[in-house]
Amino acid sequence: MTGVQTCALPSYAAKKLITQLKAELRRLVTPTEEAVRAHIERHRTRWRASTVEHYASVANVFFDFLAGRGLTQALLEAFLQKVQDTRHPTTYNKYVVTLKRLLSGAGYDYFFEDIRKAKANSMPARYFQPHQAKLLLQRIDEQDPELGLFVRFLYYCFIRPRELRRMRVGDMLLEAGEIRVPGTASKNAKTQFVVIPKLFMPCLSSLYGRPPGEYIFPSPLDKSKQLSKNVMYRRHKRILDDLNFGDGYTLYSWKHTGAVMAAKAGISMKELQLQLRHHSLYETDKYLRQMGVKDLSNLQDRFPGI
């Protein structure tokens, strides 16, 4: 043959060598990692599935950083410094708390004697102003109707994205105008109920006739499984980026937008507390004030002239 070179198929010996090299490149599993993994497994049936998933994820990131090296105070501090340099202070504090629990449970609590949390303000994502929400929702409905239904759940019923992914059609009590948020899905592991505003009801007509055990938003690859964790966040972010919304806006902003718009429409703080599933009116008031919502209409409209 001329002009074209062909590659010979690897021999049995070459394949064996490649397999051996790949095995050697895998990082070592240290006694510390074995102890942490065993700690997670021991508590798997006692912890919520989301807790196990979170702990396993943090453990993966941490031990990938160690790359087979034995745990030392210096390496732990180097890892946390890297997290602090690249993540939000709130995220850094979550790493500190999670690693302390995992390592303490595995018998390594003494490493955290001098580790301190970072100062962090728990500021929620920004909410959309009415003209922004109208523009964004119009684009979402044009490009991704399923995402349009998803964000309306957040806006009207204050369902959190993680909760919504876990909910099933049978949790929709359409005739009663309510939604049952089961403890297996809710943030506080308690089963609670929220109302469905009348403006949202027509959007839910597609749920009639669907099997009650089916996820409201199932995986497109397997209808028996829930939608993956970050799918809706990514789909929403693409549209945000297309419209040049900038930093601070996320999928979660729709929940904040609904709460702010409801408060400005005159819905009582008590009703908002129940719909938001907050444990107290103080929590609801604090939540709204973080987004700049204050009961200052009289000050704006009736302030006397000088």
Short mmCIF file of C-alpha atoms in Angstrom, two decimals:
data_model
loop_
_atom_site.label_atom_id
_atom_site.label_comp_id
_atom_site.label_asym_id
_atom_site.label_seq_id
_atom_site.Cartn_x
_atom_site.Cartn_y
_atom_site.Cartn_z
CA MET A 1 0.00 0.00 0.00
CA THR A 2 1.18 3.53 -0.67
CA GLY A 3 0.25 6.90 0.76
CA VAL A 4 -1.73 5.52 3.70
CA GLN A 5 -0.23 4.03 6.83
CA THR A 6 -2.18 1.52 8.90
CA CYS A 7 -1.75 0.85 12.61
CA ALA A 8 -1.37 -2.74 13.67
CA LEU A 9 -3.73 -3.98 16.35
CA PRO A 10 -2.05 -4.18 19.77
CA SER A 11 -0.72 -7.61 20.64
CA TYR A 12 -1.80 -9.56 23.72
CA ALA A 13 1.41 -8.52 25.50
CA ALA A 14 0.82 -4.85 24.66
CA LYS A 15 -2.74 -5.01 25.98
CA LYS A 16 -1.52 -6.63 29.18
CA LEU A 17 1.10 -3.91 29.62
CA ILE A 18 -1.50 -1.15 29.09
CA THR A 19 -3.79 -2.73 31.69
CA GLN A 20 -0.90 -2.99 34.15
CA LEU A 21 0.09 0.66 33.62
CA LYS A 22 -3.50 1.83 34.16
CA ALA A 23 -3.68 -0.14 37.40
CA GLU A 24 -0.44 1.43 38.63
CA LEU A 25 -1.72 4.90 37.81
CA ARG A 26 -4.75 4.48 40.04
CA ARG A 27 -4.28 6.24 43.35
CA LEU A 28 -3.77 4.20 46.50
CA VAL A 29 -6.60 3.82 48.98
CA THR A 30 -5.19 4.80 52.35
CA PRO A 31 -6.32 3.51 55.77
CA THR A 32 -7.89 6.93 56.40
CA GLU A 33 -10.03 6.67 53.27
CA GLU A 34 -11.03 3.10 54.14
CA ALA A 35 -12.10 4.24 57.62
CA VAL A 36 -14.14 7.17 56.23
CA ARG A 37 -15.83 4.99 53.60
CA ALA A 38 -16.65 2.41 56.28
CA HIS A 39 -18.11 5.17 58.48
CA ILE A 40 -20.41 6.27 55.64
CA GLU A 41 -21.49 2.70 54.96
CA ARG A 42 -22.29 2.05 58.63
CA HIS A 43 -24.68 4.99 58.66
CA ARG A 44 -26.10 4.64 55.16
CA THR A 45 -29.45 3.30 56.40
CA ARG A 46 -29.74 5.94 59.15
CA TRP A 47 -28.88 9.00 57.07
CA ARG A 48 -31.03 10.51 54.36
CA ALA A 49 -30.05 9.60 50.81
CA SER A 50 -29.09 13.23 50.10
CA THR A 51 -26.79 13.25 53.16
CA VAL A 52 -25.03 10.08 52.04
CA GLU A 53 -24.66 11.52 48.54
CA HIS A 54 -23.21 14.79 49.90
CA TYR A 55 -20.78 13.07 52.29
CA ALA A 56 -19.58 10.68 49.58
CA SER A 57 -19.07 13.60 47.16
CA VAL A 58 -16.97 15.59 49.67
CA ALA A 59 -14.97 12.45 50.50
CA ASN A 60 -14.27 11.88 46.80
CA VAL A 61 -12.98 15.43 46.30
CA PHE A 62 -10.85 15.25 49.45
CA PHE A 63 -9.21 11.90 48.78
CA ASP A 64 -8.64 12.74 45.13
CA PHE A 65 -6.69 15.75 46.40
CA LEU A 66 -4.66 13.54 48.75
CA ALA A 67 -3.94 11.23 45.78
CA GLY A 68 -2.87 8.29 47.92
CA ARG A 69 -0.88 10.34 50.43
CA GLY A 70 -1.39 9.72 54.13
CA LEU A 71 -3.47 12.28 55.98
CA THR A 72 -1.48 14.98 57.76
CA GLN A 73 -2.43 18.29 59.32
CA ALA A 74 -0.53 20.13 56.59
CA LEU A 75 -2.37 18.32 53.79
CA LEU A 76 -5.76 18.90 55.41
CA GLU A 77 -5.00 22.62 55.75
CA ALA A 78 -3.69 22.77 52.16
CA PHE A 79 -6.93 21.20 50.90
CA LEU A 80 -9.13 23.59 52.90
CA GLN A 81 -7.03 26.54 51.73
CA LYS A 82 -7.63 25.47 48.13
CA VAL A 83 -11.38 25.28 48.79
CA GLN A 84 -11.33 28.69 50.47
CA ASP A 85 -9.45 30.21 47.53
CA THR A 86 -11.81 28.83 44.90
CA ARG A 87 -15.24 28.60 46.55
CA HIS A 88 -17.73 30.84 48.31
CA PRO A 89 -17.21 31.13 52.11
CA THR A 90 -20.52 29.33 52.70
CA THR A 91 -19.31 26.39 50.59
CA TYR A 92 -15.97 26.40 52.43
CA ASN A 93 -17.79 26.18 55.77
CA LYS A 94 -19.83 23.23 54.51
CA TYR A 95 -16.59 21.44 53.61
CA VAL A 96 -15.20 22.12 57.08
CA VAL A 97 -18.33 20.79 58.81
CA THR A 98 -18.64 17.73 56.56
CA LEU A 99 -14.98 16.73 56.73
CA LYS A 100 -14.95 17.19 60.50
CA ARG A 101 -17.93 14.85 60.84
CA LEU A 102 -16.46 12.26 58.48
CA LEU A 103 -12.97 12.28 59.96
CA SER A 104 -14.25 12.41 63.54
CA GLY A 105 -16.48 9.43 62.84
CA ALA A 106 -13.44 7.59 61.50
CA GLY A 107 -11.34 8.46 64.57
CA TYR A 108 -9.41 11.47 63.25
CA ASP A 109 -11.16 14.31 65.13
CA TYR A 110 -7.89 15.76 66.50
CA PHE A 111 -7.05 17.25 63.08
CA PHE A 112 -9.71 19.94 63.50
CA GLU A 113 -8.60 21.49 66.79
CA ASP A 114 -7.30 24.63 65.04
CA ILE A 115 -9.60 24.71 62.00
CA ARG A 116 -12.06 27.61 62.01
CA LYS A 117 -15.00 28.51 59.79
CA ALA A 118 -14.84 31.51 57.48
CA LYS A 119 -17.04 34.54 57.98
CA ALA A 120 -19.87 34.30 55.48
CA ASN A 121 -23.10 36.14 54.81
CA SER A 122 -25.79 33.71 53.71
CA MET A 123 -27.17 35.94 50.97
CA PRO A 124 -29.73 34.31 48.70
CA ALA A 125 -29.65 34.49 44.94
CA ARG A 126 -31.17 37.62 43.40
CA TYR A 127 -34.79 37.72 42.38
CA PHE A 128 -36.09 38.74 38.96
CA GLN A 129 -37.85 42.07 38.56
CA PRO A 130 -41.23 41.77 36.79
CA HIS A 131 -39.93 42.92 33.40
CA GLN A 132 -36.96 40.54 33.72
CA ALA A 133 -39.18 37.61 34.69
CA LYS A 134 -41.46 38.28 31.71
CA LEU A 135 -38.56 38.38 29.25
CA LEU A 136 -36.91 35.28 30.69
CA LEU A 137 -40.08 33.21 30.92
CA GLN A 138 -40.99 34.05 27.32
CA ARG A 139 -37.61 32.74 26.14
CA ILE A 140 -37.87 29.64 28.37
CA ASP A 141 -41.35 28.78 27.05
CA GLU A 142 -40.10 29.13 23.48
CA GLN A 143 -37.00 26.98 23.91
CA ASP A 144 -37.77 24.58 26.78
CA PRO A 145 -41.45 24.12 27.84
CA GLU A 146 -40.53 21.47 30.43
CA LEU A 147 -38.20 23.97 32.10
CA GLY A 148 -41.07 26.48 31.93
CA LEU A 149 -43.25 24.17 34.04
CA PHE A 150 -40.34 23.55 36.43
CA VAL A 151 -39.75 27.27 37.13
CA ARG A 152 -43.48 27.86 37.66
CA PHE A 153 -43.45 25.28 40.46
CA LEU A 154 -40.67 27.30 42.09
CA TYR A 155 -42.41 30.63 41.53
CA TYR A 156 -45.97 29.74 42.57
CA CYS A 157 -45.42 27.07 45.22
CA PHE A 158 -41.91 27.78 46.49
CA ILE A 159 -40.88 24.16 45.88
CA ARG A 160 -37.11 23.82 45.99
CA PRO A 161 -35.45 22.34 42.86
CA ARG A 162 -34.08 19.34 44.79
CA GLU A 163 -37.51 18.64 46.27
CA LEU A 164 -39.22 18.94 42.91
CA ARG A 165 -36.92 16.39 41.29
CA ARG A 166 -37.95 13.84 43.93
CA MET A 167 -41.69 14.42 43.81
CA ARG A 168 -44.16 12.15 42.04
CA VAL A 169 -47.42 12.79 40.23
CA GLY A 170 -49.33 11.33 43.19
CA ASP A 171 -48.06 14.18 45.37
CA MET A 172 -50.20 16.58 43.33
CA LEU A 173 -53.62 16.81 45.01
CA LEU A 174 -55.14 18.67 42.08
CA GLU A 175 -58.80 18.46 43.11
CA ALA A 176 -57.91 19.85 46.55
CA GLY A 177 -55.65 22.53 45.05
CA GLU A 178 -52.72 21.37 47.17
CA ILE A 179 -49.31 19.78 46.81
CA ARG A 180 -48.02 17.22 49.27
CA VAL A 181 -44.28 17.66 49.79
CA PRO A 182 -43.25 14.26 51.23
CA GLY A 183 -40.63 13.93 53.93
CA THR A 184 -38.54 11.85 51.56
CA ALA A 185 -38.20 14.91 49.35
CA SER A 186 -38.41 17.91 51.69
CA LYS A 187 -35.45 19.79 53.12
CA ASN A 188 -36.43 19.16 56.76
CA ALA A 189 -37.57 15.52 56.21
CA LYS A 190 -41.14 16.46 57.24
CA THR A 191 -44.22 15.91 55.09
CA GLN A 192 -45.90 19.27 54.51
CA PHE A 193 -48.54 20.80 52.24
CA VAL A 194 -48.62 23.94 50.11
CA VAL A 195 -51.49 25.43 48.12
CA ILE A 196 -51.64 25.72 44.34
CA PRO A 197 -52.50 29.30 43.30
CA LYS A 198 -55.38 29.39 40.80
CA LEU A 199 -53.21 31.03 38.14
CA PHE A 200 -50.94 27.97 38.20
CA MET A 201 -53.67 25.34 37.93
CA PRO A 202 -54.06 25.45 34.09
CA CYS A 203 -50.34 24.68 33.74
CA LEU A 204 -50.85 21.36 35.52
CA SER A 205 -53.42 19.88 33.13
CA SER A 206 -50.73 17.62 31.60
CA LEU A 207 -50.46 15.75 34.92
CA TYR A 208 -54.02 14.38 34.72
CA GLY A 209 -53.98 10.76 33.68
CA ARG A 210 -50.29 10.19 34.41
CA PRO A 211 -49.47 7.28 36.78
CA PRO A 212 -49.29 8.55 40.41
CA GLY A 213 -46.02 6.71 41.03
CA GLU A 214 -44.24 8.43 38.15
CA TYR A 215 -41.84 11.28 38.83
CA ILE A 216 -43.22 14.67 37.79
CA PHE A 217 -39.90 15.31 36.05
CA PRO A 218 -38.47 11.87 35.22
CA SER A 219 -35.13 11.17 33.59
CA PRO A 220 -35.44 11.22 29.78
CA LEU A 221 -33.28 8.09 29.70
CA ASP A 222 -35.29 6.08 32.23
CA LYS A 223 -38.81 7.13 33.25
CA SER A 224 -38.52 5.09 36.46
CA LYS A 225 -35.74 7.41 37.71
CA GLN A 226 -35.78 11.02 38.77
CA LEU A 227 -34.13 13.78 36.79
CA SER A 228 -30.40 14.17 37.46
CA LYS A 229 -29.29 16.79 39.96
CA ASN A 230 -27.96 19.62 37.76
CA VAL A 231 -29.91 19.13 34.53
CA MET A 232 -32.40 21.95 35.08
CA TYR A 233 -29.74 24.27 36.49
CA ARG A 234 -27.66 23.85 33.30
CA ARG A 235 -30.62 24.28 30.97
CA HIS A 236 -31.69 27.41 32.83
CA LYS A 237 -28.16 28.85 32.94
CA ARG A 238 -27.79 28.53 29.16
CA ILE A 239 -30.81 30.78 28.70
CA LEU A 240 -29.62 33.21 31.37
CA ASP A 241 -26.27 33.46 29.59
CA ASP A 242 -27.95 33.93 26.20
CA LEU A 243 -29.86 36.88 27.64
CA ASN A 244 -26.73 38.23 29.41
CA PHE A 245 -28.26 38.29 32.91
CA GLY A 246 -24.85 38.29 34.59
CA ASP A 247 -23.92 37.06 38.06
CA GLY A 248 -26.27 36.43 40.97
CA TYR A 249 -29.22 34.95 39.08
CA THR A 250 -29.88 31.21 39.19
CA LEU A 251 -32.72 28.74 38.80
CA TYR A 252 -33.38 29.25 42.53
CA SER A 253 -34.11 32.92 41.80
CA TRP A 254 -37.61 31.91 40.71
CA LYS A 255 -38.48 30.85 44.28
CA HIS A 256 -37.20 34.17 45.60
CA THR A 257 -39.08 36.02 42.86
CA GLY A 258 -42.36 34.36 43.80
CA ALA A 259 -41.91 35.20 47.48
CA VAL A 260 -41.02 38.83 46.77
CA MET A 261 -43.88 39.35 44.30
CA ALA A 262 -46.36 37.74 46.71
CA ALA A 263 -45.21 40.01 49.56
CA LYS A 264 -45.48 43.10 47.36
CA ALA A 265 -48.96 42.01 46.26
CA GLY A 266 -50.10 42.20 49.90
CA ILE A 267 -50.21 38.50 50.79
CA SER A 268 -49.90 38.24 54.56
CA MET A 269 -46.68 37.26 56.29
CA LYS A 270 -48.43 34.32 57.94
CA GLU A 271 -49.61 32.92 54.60
CA LEU A 272 -46.13 33.37 53.17
CA GLN A 273 -44.63 31.59 56.16
CA LEU A 274 -46.87 28.57 55.60
CA GLN A 275 -46.30 28.47 51.85
CA LEU A 276 -42.52 28.86 52.29
CA ARG A 277 -42.66 26.20 55.02
CA HIS A 278 -40.64 28.33 57.40
CA HIS A 279 -40.70 27.43 61.08
CA SER A 280 -41.43 30.99 62.23
CA LEU A 281 -42.57 34.42 61.07
CA TYR A 282 -39.15 35.74 62.04
CA GLU A 283 -37.51 33.40 59.52
CA THR A 284 -39.85 34.62 56.77
CA ASP A 285 -39.25 38.26 57.68
CA LYS A 286 -35.48 37.72 57.67
CA TYR A 287 -35.69 35.88 54.33
CA LEU A 288 -37.54 38.79 52.69
CA ARG A 289 -35.34 41.46 54.24
CA GLN A 290 -32.25 39.75 52.81
CA MET A 291 -33.70 40.52 49.40
CA GLY A 292 -34.51 44.11 50.26
CA VAL A 293 -38.25 43.67 50.87
CA LYS A 294 -39.39 46.05 53.60
CA ASP A 295 -42.82 47.30 54.63
CA LEU A 296 -42.02 50.93 53.83
CA SER A 297 -44.88 51.88 51.50
CA ASN A 298 -46.16 54.57 53.88
CA LEU A 299 -42.68 56.05 54.10
CA GLN A 300 -42.47 56.23 50.30
CA ASP A 301 -45.98 57.53 49.67
CA ARG A 302 -46.78 59.69 52.70
CA PHE A 303 -43.48 61.18 53.81
CA PRO A 304 -44.20 64.85 54.65
CA GLY A 305 -42.52 67.64 52.73
CA ILE A 306 -40.02 69.92 54.40
#
